[in-house]
Every structure is written in structure tokens, then in C-alpha cells.
mmCIF file of C-alpha atoms in Angstrom:
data_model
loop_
_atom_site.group_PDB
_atom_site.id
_atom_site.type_symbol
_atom_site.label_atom_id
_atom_site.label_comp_id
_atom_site.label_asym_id
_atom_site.label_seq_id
_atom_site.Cartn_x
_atom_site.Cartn_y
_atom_site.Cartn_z
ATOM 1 C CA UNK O 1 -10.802 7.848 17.110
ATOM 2 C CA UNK O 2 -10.297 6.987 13.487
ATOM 3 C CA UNK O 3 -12.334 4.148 12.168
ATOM 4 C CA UNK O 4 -11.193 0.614 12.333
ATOM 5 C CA UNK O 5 -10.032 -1.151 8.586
ATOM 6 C CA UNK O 6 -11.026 -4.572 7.365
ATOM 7 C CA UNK O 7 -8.605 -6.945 5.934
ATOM 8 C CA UNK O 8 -8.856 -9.973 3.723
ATOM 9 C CA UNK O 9 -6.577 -12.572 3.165
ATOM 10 C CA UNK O 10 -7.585 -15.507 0.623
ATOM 11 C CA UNK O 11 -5.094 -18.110 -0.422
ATOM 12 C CA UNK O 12 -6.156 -21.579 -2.329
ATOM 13 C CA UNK O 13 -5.480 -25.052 -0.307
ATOM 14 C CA UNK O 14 -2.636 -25.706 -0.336
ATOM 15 C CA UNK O 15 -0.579 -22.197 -0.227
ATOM 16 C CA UNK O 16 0.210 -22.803 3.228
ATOM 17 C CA UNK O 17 -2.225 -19.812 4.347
ATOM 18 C CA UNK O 18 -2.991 -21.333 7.943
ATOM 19 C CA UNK O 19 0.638 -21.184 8.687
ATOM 20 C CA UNK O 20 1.090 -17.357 7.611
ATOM 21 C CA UNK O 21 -2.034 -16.622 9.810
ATOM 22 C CA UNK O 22 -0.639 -18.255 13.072
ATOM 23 C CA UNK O 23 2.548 -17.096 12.530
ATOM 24 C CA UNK O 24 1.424 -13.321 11.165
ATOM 25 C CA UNK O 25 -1.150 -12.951 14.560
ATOM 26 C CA UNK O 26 2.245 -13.955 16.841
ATOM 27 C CA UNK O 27 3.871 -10.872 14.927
ATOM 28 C CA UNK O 28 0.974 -8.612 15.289
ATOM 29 C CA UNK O 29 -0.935 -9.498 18.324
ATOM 30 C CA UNK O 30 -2.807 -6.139 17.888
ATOM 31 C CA UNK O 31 -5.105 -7.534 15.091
ATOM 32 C CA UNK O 32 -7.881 -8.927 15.501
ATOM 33 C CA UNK O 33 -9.612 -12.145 13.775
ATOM 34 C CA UNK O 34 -12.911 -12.635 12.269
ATOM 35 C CA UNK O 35 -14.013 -16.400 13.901
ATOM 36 C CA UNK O 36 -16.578 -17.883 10.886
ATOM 37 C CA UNK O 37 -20.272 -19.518 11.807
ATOM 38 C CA UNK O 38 -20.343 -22.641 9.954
ATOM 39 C CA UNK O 39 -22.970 -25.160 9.815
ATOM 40 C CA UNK O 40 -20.813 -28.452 9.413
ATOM 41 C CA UNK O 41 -19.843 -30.896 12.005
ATOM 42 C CA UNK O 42 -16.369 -30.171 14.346
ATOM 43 C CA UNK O 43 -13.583 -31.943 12.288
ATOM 44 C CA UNK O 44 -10.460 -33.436 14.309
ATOM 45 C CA UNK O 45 -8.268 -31.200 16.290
ATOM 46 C CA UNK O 46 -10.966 -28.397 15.494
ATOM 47 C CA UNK O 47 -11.692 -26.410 18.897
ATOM 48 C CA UNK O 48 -15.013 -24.605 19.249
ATOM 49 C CA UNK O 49 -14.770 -20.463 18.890
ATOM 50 C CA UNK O 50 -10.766 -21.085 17.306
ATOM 51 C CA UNK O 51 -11.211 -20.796 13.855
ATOM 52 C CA UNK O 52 -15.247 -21.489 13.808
ATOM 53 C CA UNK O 53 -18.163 -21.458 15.411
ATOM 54 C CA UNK O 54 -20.064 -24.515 15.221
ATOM 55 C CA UNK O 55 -23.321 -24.101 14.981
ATOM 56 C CA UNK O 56 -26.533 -25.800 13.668
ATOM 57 C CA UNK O 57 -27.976 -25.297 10.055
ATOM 58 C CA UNK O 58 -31.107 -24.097 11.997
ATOM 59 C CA UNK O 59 -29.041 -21.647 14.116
ATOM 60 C CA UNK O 60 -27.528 -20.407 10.727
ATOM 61 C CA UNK O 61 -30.320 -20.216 8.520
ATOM 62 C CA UNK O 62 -31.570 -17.731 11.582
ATOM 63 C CA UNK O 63 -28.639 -15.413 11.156
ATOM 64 C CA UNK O 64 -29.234 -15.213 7.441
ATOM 65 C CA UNK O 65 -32.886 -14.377 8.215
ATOM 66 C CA UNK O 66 -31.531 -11.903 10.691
ATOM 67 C CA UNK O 67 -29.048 -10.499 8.456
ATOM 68 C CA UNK O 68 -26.444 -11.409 10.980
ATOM 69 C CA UNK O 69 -23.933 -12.172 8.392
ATOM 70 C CA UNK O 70 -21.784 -10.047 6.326
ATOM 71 C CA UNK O 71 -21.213 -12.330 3.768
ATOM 72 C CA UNK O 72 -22.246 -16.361 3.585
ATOM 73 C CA UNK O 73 -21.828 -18.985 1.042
ATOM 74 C CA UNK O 74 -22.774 -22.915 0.573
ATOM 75 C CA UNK O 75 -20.184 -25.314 0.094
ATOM 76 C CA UNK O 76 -20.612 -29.257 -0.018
ATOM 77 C CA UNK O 77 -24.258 -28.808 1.674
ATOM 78 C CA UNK O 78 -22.600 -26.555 4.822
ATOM 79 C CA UNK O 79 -22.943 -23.227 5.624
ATOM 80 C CA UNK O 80 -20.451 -21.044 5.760
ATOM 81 C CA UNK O 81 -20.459 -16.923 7.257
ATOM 82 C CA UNK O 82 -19.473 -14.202 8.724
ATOM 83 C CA UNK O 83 -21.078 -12.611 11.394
ATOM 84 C CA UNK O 84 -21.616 -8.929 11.299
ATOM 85 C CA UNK O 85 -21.149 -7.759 14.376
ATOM 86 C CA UNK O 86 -17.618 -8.781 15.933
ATOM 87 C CA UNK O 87 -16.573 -6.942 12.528
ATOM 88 C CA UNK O 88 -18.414 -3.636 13.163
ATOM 89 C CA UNK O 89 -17.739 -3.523 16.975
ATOM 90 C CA UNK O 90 -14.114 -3.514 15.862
ATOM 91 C CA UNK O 91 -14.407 -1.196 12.867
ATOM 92 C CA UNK O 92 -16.128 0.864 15.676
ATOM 93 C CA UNK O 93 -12.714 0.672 18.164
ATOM 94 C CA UNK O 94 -10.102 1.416 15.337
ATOM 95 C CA UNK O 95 -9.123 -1.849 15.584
ATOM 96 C CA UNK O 96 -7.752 -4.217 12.273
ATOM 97 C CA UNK O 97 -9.484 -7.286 12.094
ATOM 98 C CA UNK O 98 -8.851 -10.426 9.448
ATOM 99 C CA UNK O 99 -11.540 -12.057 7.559
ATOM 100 C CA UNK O 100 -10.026 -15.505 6.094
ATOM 101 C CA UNK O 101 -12.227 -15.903 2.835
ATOM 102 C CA UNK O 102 -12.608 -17.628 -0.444
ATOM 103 C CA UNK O 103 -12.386 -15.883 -3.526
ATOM 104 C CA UNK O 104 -16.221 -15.777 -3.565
ATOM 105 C CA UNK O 105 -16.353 -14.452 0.005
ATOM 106 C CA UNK O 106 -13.957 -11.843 -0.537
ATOM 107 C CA UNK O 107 -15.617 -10.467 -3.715
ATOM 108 C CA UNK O 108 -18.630 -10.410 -1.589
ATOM 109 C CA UNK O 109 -16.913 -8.572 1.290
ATOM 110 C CA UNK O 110 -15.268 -5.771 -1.097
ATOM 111 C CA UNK O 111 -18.151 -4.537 -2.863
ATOM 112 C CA UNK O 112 -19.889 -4.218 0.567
ATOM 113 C CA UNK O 113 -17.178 -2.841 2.592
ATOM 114 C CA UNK O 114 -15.355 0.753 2.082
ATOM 115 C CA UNK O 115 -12.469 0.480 4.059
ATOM 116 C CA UNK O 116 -11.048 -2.286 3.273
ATOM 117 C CA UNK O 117 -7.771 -4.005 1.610
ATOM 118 C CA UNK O 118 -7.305 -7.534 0.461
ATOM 119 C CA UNK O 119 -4.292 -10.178 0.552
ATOM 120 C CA UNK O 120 -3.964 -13.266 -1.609
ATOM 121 C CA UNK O 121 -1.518 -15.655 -0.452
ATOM 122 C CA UNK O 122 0.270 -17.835 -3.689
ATOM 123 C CA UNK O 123 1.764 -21.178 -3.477
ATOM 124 C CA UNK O 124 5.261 -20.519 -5.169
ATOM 125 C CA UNK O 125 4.850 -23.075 -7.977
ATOM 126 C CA UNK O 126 2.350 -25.647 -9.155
ATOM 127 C CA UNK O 127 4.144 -28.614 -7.906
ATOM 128 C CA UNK O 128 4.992 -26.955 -4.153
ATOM 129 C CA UNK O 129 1.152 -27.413 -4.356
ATOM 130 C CA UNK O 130 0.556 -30.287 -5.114
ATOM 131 C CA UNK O 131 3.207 -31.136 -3.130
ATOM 132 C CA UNK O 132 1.595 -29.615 0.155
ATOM 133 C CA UNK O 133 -1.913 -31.323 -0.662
ATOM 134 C CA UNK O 134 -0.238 -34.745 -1.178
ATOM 135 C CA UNK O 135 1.836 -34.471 1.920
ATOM 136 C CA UNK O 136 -1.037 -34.399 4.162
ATOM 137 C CA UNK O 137 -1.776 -37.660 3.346
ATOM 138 C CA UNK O 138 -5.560 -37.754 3.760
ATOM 139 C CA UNK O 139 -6.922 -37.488 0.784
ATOM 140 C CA UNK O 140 -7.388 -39.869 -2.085
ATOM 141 C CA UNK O 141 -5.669 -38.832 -5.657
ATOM 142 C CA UNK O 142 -9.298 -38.136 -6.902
ATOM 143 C CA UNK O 143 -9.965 -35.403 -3.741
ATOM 144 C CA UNK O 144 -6.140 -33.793 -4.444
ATOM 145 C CA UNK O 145 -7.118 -33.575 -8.273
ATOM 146 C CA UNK O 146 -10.034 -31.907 -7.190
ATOM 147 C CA UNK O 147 -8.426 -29.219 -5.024
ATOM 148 C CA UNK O 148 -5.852 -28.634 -7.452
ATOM 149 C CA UNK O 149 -8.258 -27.311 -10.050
ATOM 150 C CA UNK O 150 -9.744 -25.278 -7.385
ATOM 151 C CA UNK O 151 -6.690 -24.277 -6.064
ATOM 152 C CA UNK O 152 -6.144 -23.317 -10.108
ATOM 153 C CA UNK O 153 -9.448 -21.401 -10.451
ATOM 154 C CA UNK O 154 -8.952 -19.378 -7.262
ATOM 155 C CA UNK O 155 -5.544 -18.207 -8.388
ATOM 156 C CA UNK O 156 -6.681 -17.118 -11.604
ATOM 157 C CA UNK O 157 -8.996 -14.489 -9.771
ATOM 158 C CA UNK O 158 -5.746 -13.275 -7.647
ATOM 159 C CA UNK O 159 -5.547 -10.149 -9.650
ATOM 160 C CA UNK O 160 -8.987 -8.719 -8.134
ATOM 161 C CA UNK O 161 -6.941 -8.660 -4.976
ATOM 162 C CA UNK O 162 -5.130 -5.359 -3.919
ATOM 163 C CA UNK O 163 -2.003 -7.591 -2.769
ATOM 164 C CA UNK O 164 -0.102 -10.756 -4.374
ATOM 165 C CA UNK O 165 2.236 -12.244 -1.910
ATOM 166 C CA UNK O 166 4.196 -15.316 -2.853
ATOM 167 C CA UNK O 167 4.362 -17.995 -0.361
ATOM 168 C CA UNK O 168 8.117 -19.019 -0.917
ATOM 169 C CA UNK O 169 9.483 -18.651 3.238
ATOM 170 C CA UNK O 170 7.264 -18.467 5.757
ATOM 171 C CA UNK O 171 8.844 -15.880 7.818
ATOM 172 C CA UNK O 172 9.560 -13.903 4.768
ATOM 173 C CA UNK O 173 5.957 -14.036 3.876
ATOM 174 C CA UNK O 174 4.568 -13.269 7.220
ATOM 175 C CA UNK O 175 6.772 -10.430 7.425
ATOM 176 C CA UNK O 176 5.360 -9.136 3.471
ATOM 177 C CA UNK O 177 2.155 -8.996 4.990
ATOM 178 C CA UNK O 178 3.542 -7.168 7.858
ATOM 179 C CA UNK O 179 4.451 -4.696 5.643
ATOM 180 C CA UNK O 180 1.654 -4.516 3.808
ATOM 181 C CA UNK O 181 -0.792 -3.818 6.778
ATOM 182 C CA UNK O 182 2.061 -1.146 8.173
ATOM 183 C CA UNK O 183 2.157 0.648 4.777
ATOM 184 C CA UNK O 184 -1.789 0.687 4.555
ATOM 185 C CA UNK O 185 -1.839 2.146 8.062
ATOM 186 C CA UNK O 186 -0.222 5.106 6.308
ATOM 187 C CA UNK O 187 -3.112 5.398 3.381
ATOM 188 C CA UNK O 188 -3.918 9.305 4.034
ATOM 189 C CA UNK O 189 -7.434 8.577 4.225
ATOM 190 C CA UNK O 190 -6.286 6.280 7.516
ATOM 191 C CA UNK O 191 -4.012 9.649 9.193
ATOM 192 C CA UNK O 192 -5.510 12.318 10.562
ATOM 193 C CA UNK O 193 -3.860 15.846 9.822
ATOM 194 C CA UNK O 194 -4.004 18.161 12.013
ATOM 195 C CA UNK O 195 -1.149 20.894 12.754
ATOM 196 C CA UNK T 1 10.027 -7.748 -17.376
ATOM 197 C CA UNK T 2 7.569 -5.968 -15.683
ATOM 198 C CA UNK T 3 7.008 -2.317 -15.797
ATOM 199 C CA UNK T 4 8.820 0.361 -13.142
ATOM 200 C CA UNK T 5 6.545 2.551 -10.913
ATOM 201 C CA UNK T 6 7.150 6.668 -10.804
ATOM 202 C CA UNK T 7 6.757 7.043 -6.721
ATOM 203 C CA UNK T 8 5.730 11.065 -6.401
ATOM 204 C CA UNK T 9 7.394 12.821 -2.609
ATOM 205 C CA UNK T 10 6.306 15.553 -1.340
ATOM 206 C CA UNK T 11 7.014 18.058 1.741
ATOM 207 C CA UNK T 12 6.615 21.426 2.577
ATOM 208 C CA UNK T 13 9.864 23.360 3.468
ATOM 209 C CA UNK T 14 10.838 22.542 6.795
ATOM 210 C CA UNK T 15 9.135 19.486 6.560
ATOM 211 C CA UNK T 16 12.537 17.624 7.094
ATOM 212 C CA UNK T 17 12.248 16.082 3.368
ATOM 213 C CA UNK T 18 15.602 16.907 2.335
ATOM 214 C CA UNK T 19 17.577 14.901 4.773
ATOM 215 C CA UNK T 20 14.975 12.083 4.983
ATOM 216 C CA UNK T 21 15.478 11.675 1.112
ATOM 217 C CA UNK T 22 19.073 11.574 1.218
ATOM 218 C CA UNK T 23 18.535 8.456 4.181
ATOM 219 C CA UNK T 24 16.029 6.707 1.763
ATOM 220 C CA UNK T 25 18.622 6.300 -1.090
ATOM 221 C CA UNK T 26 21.136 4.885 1.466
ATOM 222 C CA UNK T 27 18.773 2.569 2.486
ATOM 223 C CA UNK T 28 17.491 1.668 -0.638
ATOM 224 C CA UNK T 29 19.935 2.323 -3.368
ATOM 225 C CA UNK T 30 18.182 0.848 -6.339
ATOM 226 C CA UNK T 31 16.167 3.606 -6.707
ATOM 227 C CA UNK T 32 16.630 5.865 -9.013
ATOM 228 C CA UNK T 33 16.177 9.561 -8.395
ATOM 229 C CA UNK T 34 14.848 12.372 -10.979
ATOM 230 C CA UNK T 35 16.480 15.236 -11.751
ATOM 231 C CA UNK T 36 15.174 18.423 -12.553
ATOM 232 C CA UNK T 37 15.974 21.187 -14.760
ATOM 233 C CA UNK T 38 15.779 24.618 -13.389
ATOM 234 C CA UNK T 39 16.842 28.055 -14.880
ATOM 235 C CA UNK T 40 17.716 29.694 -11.971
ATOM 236 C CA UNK T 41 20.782 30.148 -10.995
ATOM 237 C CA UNK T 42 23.394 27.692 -8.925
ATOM 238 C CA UNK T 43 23.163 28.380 -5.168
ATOM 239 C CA UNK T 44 26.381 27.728 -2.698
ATOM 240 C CA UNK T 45 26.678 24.305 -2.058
ATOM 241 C CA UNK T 46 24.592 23.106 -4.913
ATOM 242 C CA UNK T 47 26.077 20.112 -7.926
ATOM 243 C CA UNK T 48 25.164 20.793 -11.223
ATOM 244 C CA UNK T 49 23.125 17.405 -11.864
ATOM 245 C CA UNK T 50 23.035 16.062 -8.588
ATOM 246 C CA UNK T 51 19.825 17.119 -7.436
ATOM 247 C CA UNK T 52 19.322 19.852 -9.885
ATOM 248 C CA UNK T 53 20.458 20.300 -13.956
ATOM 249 C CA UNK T 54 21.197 24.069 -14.089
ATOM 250 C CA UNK T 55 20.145 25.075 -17.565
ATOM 251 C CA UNK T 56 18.776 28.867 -18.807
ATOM 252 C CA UNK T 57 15.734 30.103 -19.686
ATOM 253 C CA UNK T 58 16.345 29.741 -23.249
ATOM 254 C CA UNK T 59 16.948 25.968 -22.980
ATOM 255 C CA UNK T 60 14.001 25.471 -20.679
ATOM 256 C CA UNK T 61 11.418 27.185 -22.829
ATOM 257 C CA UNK T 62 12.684 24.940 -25.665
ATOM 258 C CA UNK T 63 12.296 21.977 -23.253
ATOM 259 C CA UNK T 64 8.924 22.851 -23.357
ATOM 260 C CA UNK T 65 8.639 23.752 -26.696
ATOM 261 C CA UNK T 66 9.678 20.428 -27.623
ATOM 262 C CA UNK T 67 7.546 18.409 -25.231
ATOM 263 C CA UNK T 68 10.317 17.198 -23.311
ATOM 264 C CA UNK T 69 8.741 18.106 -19.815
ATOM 265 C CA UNK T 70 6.805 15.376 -17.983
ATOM 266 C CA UNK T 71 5.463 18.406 -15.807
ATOM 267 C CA UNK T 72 7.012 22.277 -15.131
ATOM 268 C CA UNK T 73 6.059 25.570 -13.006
ATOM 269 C CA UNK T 74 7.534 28.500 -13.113
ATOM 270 C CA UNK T 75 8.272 29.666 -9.332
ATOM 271 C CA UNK T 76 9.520 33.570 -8.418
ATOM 272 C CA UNK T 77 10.219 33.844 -12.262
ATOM 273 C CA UNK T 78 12.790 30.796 -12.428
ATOM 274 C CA UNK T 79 11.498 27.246 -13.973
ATOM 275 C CA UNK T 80 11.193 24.360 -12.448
ATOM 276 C CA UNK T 81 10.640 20.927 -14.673
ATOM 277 C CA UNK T 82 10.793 17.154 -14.832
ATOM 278 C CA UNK T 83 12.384 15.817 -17.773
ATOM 279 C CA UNK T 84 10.125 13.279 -19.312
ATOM 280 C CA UNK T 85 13.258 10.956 -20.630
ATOM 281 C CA UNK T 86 15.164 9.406 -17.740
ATOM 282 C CA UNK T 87 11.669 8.477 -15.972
ATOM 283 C CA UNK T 88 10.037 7.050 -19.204
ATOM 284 C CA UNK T 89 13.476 5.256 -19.695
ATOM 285 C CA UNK T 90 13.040 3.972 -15.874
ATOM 286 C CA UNK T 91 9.467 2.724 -16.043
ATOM 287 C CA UNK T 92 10.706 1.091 -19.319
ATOM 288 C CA UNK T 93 13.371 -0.701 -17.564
ATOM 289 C CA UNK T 94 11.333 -1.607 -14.626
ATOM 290 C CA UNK T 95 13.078 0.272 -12.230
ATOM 291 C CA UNK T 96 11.520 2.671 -9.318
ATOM 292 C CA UNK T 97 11.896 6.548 -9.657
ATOM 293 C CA UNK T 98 11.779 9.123 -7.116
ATOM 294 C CA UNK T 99 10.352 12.537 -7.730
ATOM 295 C CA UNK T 100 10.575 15.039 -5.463
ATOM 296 C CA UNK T 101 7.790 17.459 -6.353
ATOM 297 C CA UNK T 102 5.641 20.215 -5.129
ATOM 298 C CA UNK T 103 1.622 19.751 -4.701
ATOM 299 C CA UNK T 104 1.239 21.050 -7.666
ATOM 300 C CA UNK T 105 3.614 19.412 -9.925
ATOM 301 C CA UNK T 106 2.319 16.171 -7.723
ATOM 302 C CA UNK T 107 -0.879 16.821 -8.963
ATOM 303 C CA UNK T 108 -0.173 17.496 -12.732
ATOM 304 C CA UNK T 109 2.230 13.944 -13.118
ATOM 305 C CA UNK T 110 -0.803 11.688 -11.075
ATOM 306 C CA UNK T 111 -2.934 13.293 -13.100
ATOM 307 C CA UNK T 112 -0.912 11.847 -16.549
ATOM 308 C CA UNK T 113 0.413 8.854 -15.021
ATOM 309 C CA UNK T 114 -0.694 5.515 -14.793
ATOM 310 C CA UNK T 115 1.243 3.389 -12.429
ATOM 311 C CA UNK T 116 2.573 5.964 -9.786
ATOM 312 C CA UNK T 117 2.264 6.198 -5.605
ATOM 313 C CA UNK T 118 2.402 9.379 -3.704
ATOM 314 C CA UNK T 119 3.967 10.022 -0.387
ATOM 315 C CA UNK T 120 3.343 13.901 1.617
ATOM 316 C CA UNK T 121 6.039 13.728 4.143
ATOM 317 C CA UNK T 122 4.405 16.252 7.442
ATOM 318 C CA UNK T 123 6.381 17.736 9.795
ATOM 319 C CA UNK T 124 5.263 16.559 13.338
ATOM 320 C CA UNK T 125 3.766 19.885 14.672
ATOM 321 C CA UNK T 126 3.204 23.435 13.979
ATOM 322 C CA UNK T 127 6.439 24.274 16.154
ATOM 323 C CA UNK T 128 8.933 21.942 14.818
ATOM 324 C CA UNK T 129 7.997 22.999 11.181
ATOM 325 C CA UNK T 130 8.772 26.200 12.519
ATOM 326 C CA UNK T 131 11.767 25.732 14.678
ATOM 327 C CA UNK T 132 13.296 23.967 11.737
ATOM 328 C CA UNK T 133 12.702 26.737 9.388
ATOM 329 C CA UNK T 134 14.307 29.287 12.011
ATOM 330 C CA UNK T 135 17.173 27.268 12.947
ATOM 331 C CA UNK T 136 18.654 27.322 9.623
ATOM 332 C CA UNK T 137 19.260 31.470 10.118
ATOM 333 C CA UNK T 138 19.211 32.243 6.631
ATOM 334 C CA UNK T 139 16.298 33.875 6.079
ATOM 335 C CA UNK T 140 14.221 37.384 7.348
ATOM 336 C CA UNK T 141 11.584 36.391 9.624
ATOM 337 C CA UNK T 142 9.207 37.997 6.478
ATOM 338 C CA UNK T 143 10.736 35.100 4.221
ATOM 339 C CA UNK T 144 10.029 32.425 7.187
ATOM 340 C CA UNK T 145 6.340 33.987 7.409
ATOM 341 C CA UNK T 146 5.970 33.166 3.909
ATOM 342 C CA UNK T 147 7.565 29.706 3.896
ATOM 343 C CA UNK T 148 5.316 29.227 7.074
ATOM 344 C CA UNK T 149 2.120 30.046 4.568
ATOM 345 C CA UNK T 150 3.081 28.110 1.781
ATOM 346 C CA UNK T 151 3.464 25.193 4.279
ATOM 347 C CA UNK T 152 0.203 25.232 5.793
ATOM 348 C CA UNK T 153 -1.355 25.684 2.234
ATOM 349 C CA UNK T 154 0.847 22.670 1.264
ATOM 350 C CA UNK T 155 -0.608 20.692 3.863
ATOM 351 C CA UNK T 156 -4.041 21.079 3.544
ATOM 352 C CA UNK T 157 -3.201 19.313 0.499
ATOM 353 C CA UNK T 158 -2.201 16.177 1.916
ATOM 354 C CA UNK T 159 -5.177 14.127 1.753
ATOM 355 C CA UNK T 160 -4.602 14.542 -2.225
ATOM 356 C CA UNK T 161 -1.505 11.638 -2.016
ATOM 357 C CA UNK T 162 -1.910 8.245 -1.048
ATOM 358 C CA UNK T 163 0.371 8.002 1.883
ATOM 359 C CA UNK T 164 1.450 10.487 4.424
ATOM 360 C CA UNK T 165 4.434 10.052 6.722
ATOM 361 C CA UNK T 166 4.960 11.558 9.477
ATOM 362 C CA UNK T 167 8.653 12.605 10.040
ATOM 363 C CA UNK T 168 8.794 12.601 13.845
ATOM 364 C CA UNK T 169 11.950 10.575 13.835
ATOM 365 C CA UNK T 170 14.649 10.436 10.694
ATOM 366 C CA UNK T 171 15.281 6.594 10.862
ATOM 367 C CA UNK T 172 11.671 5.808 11.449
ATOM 368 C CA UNK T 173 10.232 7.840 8.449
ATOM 369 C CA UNK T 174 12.990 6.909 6.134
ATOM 370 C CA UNK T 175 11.647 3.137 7.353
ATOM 371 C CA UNK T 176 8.457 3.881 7.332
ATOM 372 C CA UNK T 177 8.763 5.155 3.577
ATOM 373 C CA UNK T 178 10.584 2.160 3.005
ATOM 374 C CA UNK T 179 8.126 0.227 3.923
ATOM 375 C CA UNK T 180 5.492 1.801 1.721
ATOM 376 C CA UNK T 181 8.026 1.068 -1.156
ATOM 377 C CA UNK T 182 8.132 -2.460 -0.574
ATOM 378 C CA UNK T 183 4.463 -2.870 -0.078
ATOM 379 C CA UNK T 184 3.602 -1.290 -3.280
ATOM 380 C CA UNK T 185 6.121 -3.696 -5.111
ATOM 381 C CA UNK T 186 3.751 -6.694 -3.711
ATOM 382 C CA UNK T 187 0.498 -4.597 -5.091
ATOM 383 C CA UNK T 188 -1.364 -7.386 -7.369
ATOM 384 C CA UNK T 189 -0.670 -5.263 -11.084
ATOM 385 C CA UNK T 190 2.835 -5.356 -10.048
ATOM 386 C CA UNK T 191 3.082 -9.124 -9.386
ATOM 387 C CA UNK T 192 2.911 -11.808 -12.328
ATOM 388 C CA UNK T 193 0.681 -14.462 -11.784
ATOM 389 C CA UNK T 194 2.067 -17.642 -13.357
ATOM 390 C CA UNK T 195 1.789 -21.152 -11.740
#
């Protein structure tokens, strides 16, 4: 069986990534998703195993000793990974399997990983940004100024990415990706010839 | 306005290519195609600058003589050649040309281009590439021996392009090549980043 492939998909706050994801995996059921360890506490509407697993800074500071983790950073004093294994056992089956990064996690992830491809995700203009971060209505003007300029620095690093995909309509954007992950299934390194 | 990509197809005789490109431009009629100069002489059914300019030997070795080749081979003692305008006009105007190439001439543009893609269309098995070959009763079963060779020698070469397609089904490869096509357009040195 040919070897499974890796793919990464970044996208700033804001770009309306989360949405793609939910609605890309309904698409493609066939992929597979790469659930983070993170050391922080279980936010609101969060559900354990989802999106993360919520573990202690203890339990994570043990899979770094371990080397359980493919790639990990520190953000705001939590922890943030992702485990090794769940990505190997599926690189193992053949199977595709999403990592959701930052732009440090997937710089990380591509010089360690050989078969991979990487996605980032752009909010179509500056002010459907700021619009998105305002409309959620949590934050104060101080925390939105603050995403914004990270939201900035991130997108200035989109060209190490293989793929840009502009986040104008969702269902045209989900089905970009689509076609992205299709067309890379045809990389000749991914077919096997044999007549 | 951004730069236009050279896309590089490939396919050994019987290999279904012929038909599949004609599909491709239906589907996709911004491309534009590239059309080579040959010196050998018209066959039955052939256009003079549809897929082919018929020119002699004369004015093909002064093609060469005057650089105006992107790549050439001679073949059974007839040329065979690119013309290096139209595509530098078409990467100038941003557009997308096709070139319909053998491995060789494949492997002499890559080899001088910059932003190109390469597709090796396979036939599906050993026995269509053969049946297909056969069916069109034109040729001693010596010439379809030898078109049989070349094939197999062809696609041992396949791992050299970045895609291969497998054309199992017309509508399906002509999608699937579609689909690489589109893909490509969303690769990151393709897209402008501005926010």
C-alpha cells in the first residue's frame, strides 16, 4: 500500500479557517484529522478529544520528554502539540490526515516531514478581517488590535506555503481545497506504475 | 498581471492522449495550445496549423539556426519543434499553454523553464494500450511492436513529470487533468498576496 501524505492547513484568526475545516471534512469524510494536546484549560463549547486534548502541563511536559510530539510550541504560558503517533499510524495506512497549525508549527512540520503539502487559508481583504474578529463580539478593541497584527504577520509568511487559497465563499473555498488534495493525489511520486 | 504557466503533456501512442486533449480544450477553453513545426510531410486528415505548422527542412534548420526553437528532435529523419514565440508571448500575457510533447522534448523544456507543470497521461493496462493501438488497423503488426516498445520505454519515464493520470475513463481524465490545472493556479507563486 502506498504511504499515507500529511497535510497542513494554516490560516490567521479571523480567515474563517474553522468553517472550511468542518465544512471540507463533510466533503471528504475519508481524511483524517490530527486532534492537538494542549495544556490550557477547556474553553466554552470546547468538547474533550474534538479539536484538543486537554491535558495537564505535567502530562505534556512528559510527551516532550518522550518525544511524543511532532512538533510543539508555547503560546500565552500553554502548551500546544502534536502527537506523533495518530500521524504515523495513518501515514502507515495510506490514509490523508490534517494538521491545523500556526505558521510556526507548520514550518516546524515541513522541514521534518517528506511527504507532505501545505494550505494557507486568506481572509479576502483586510477589513473582512477585521470584520470577522469584531463580529464575535468577545474581545475588547485592544485584544482585536492585537490579532490583527498577528493575523498581519502570519499572512506575510503565506508564500512558504505550497497553496494560497482565498477565503471569499465558503463552499467555493472548501471545494479549492478539494481540488487541491485531489490534484496532489495525482503527484507521480503518490501513483504507482505498473503495466 | 501575473505571469502564465507552460503546462508540459505527455503520452505514449495509444495512450488515449489525442482524444483526451481535444476534451480538455472543450472543457477549458482558455487555454491556449502550442503548435509545432514539423518538416514532414501533411498526412490525410491533418490542418496545416491546427495541431501541426507544416514547414520544410530548409525552414526548420533556419528555425534553429536562428534560435527560434524552445526545444526540437529530429524523429525517422523529419523535425519536430516548439516555437519559442507564441509560448513566451503566452507566459507574458499570463495565459496557460499546453504542450504536447514527447519524454524527451518534456525533459529538455523543464529543464529551461521556470514556472511549468508536467502531466504523463498512462494508458490503464498493458492490453488496452495495446488493443487501442490494433484497433486503429493502420499499421503492420512490426510497426505496432515498435509503437508497443517505445511505449513501455515512454513509461518507465513517468516518474520524471509531476502528475500522472490515468486515462481509464475519457470524462474522468479530462476532469481529473482539469483538476490539476486549477490546483496549480492556487499554487502560492501563482497567487498575489496583498491585504
Amino acid at each position: 500500500m502506498s504511504k499515507g501524505t500529511l497535510i497542513i492547513i494554516s490560516g490567521p484568526s479571523g480567515s474563517g479557517k474553522d468553517t472550511v475545516m468542518k465544512e471540507l471534512f463533510k466533503l471528504m469524510p475519508e481524511l483524517k484529522f490530527s486532534i492537538s494536546s494542549v495544556s490550557r484549560a477547556m474553553r466554552e463549547g470546547e468538547v474533550q478529544g474534538e479539536k484538543y486534548n486537554f491535558i495537564s502541563r505535567d502530562e505534556f511536559l512528559k510527551m516532550i520528554e518522550n518525544n511524543d510530539l511532532l512538533e510543539y510550541n508555547e503560546y500565552c504560558g500553554n502548551f500546544y502539540g502534536t502527537p506523533i503517533k495518530p500521524v504515523n499510524d495513518c501515514i502507515e495506512n495510506g490514509q490523508e490526515i490534517l494538521l491545523e497549525l500556526d505558521v510556526n508549527g507548520a514550518y516546524n512540520v515541513r522541514k521534518k516531514c517528506n511527504d507532505c503539502f501545505s494550505i494557507f487559508i486568506m481572509p479576502p481583504s483586510f477589513e473582512a478581517l477585521k470584520a470577522r474578529l469584531v463580529s464575535r463580539g468577545t474581545e475588547t478593541a485592544e485584544a482585536i488590535e492585537k490579532r490583527l497584527k498577528a493575523a498581519k504577520d502570519e499572512i506575510e509568511r503565506a508564500g512558504e506555503y505550497d497553496y494560497i487559497v482565498v477565503n471569499n465563499v465558503l463552499s467555493e473555498t472548501v471545494a479549492d481545497i478539494a481540488t487541491i488534495i485531489k490534484s496532489e493525489r495525482m503527484k507521480s511520486d503518490r501513483v504507482s506504475v505498473t503495466l
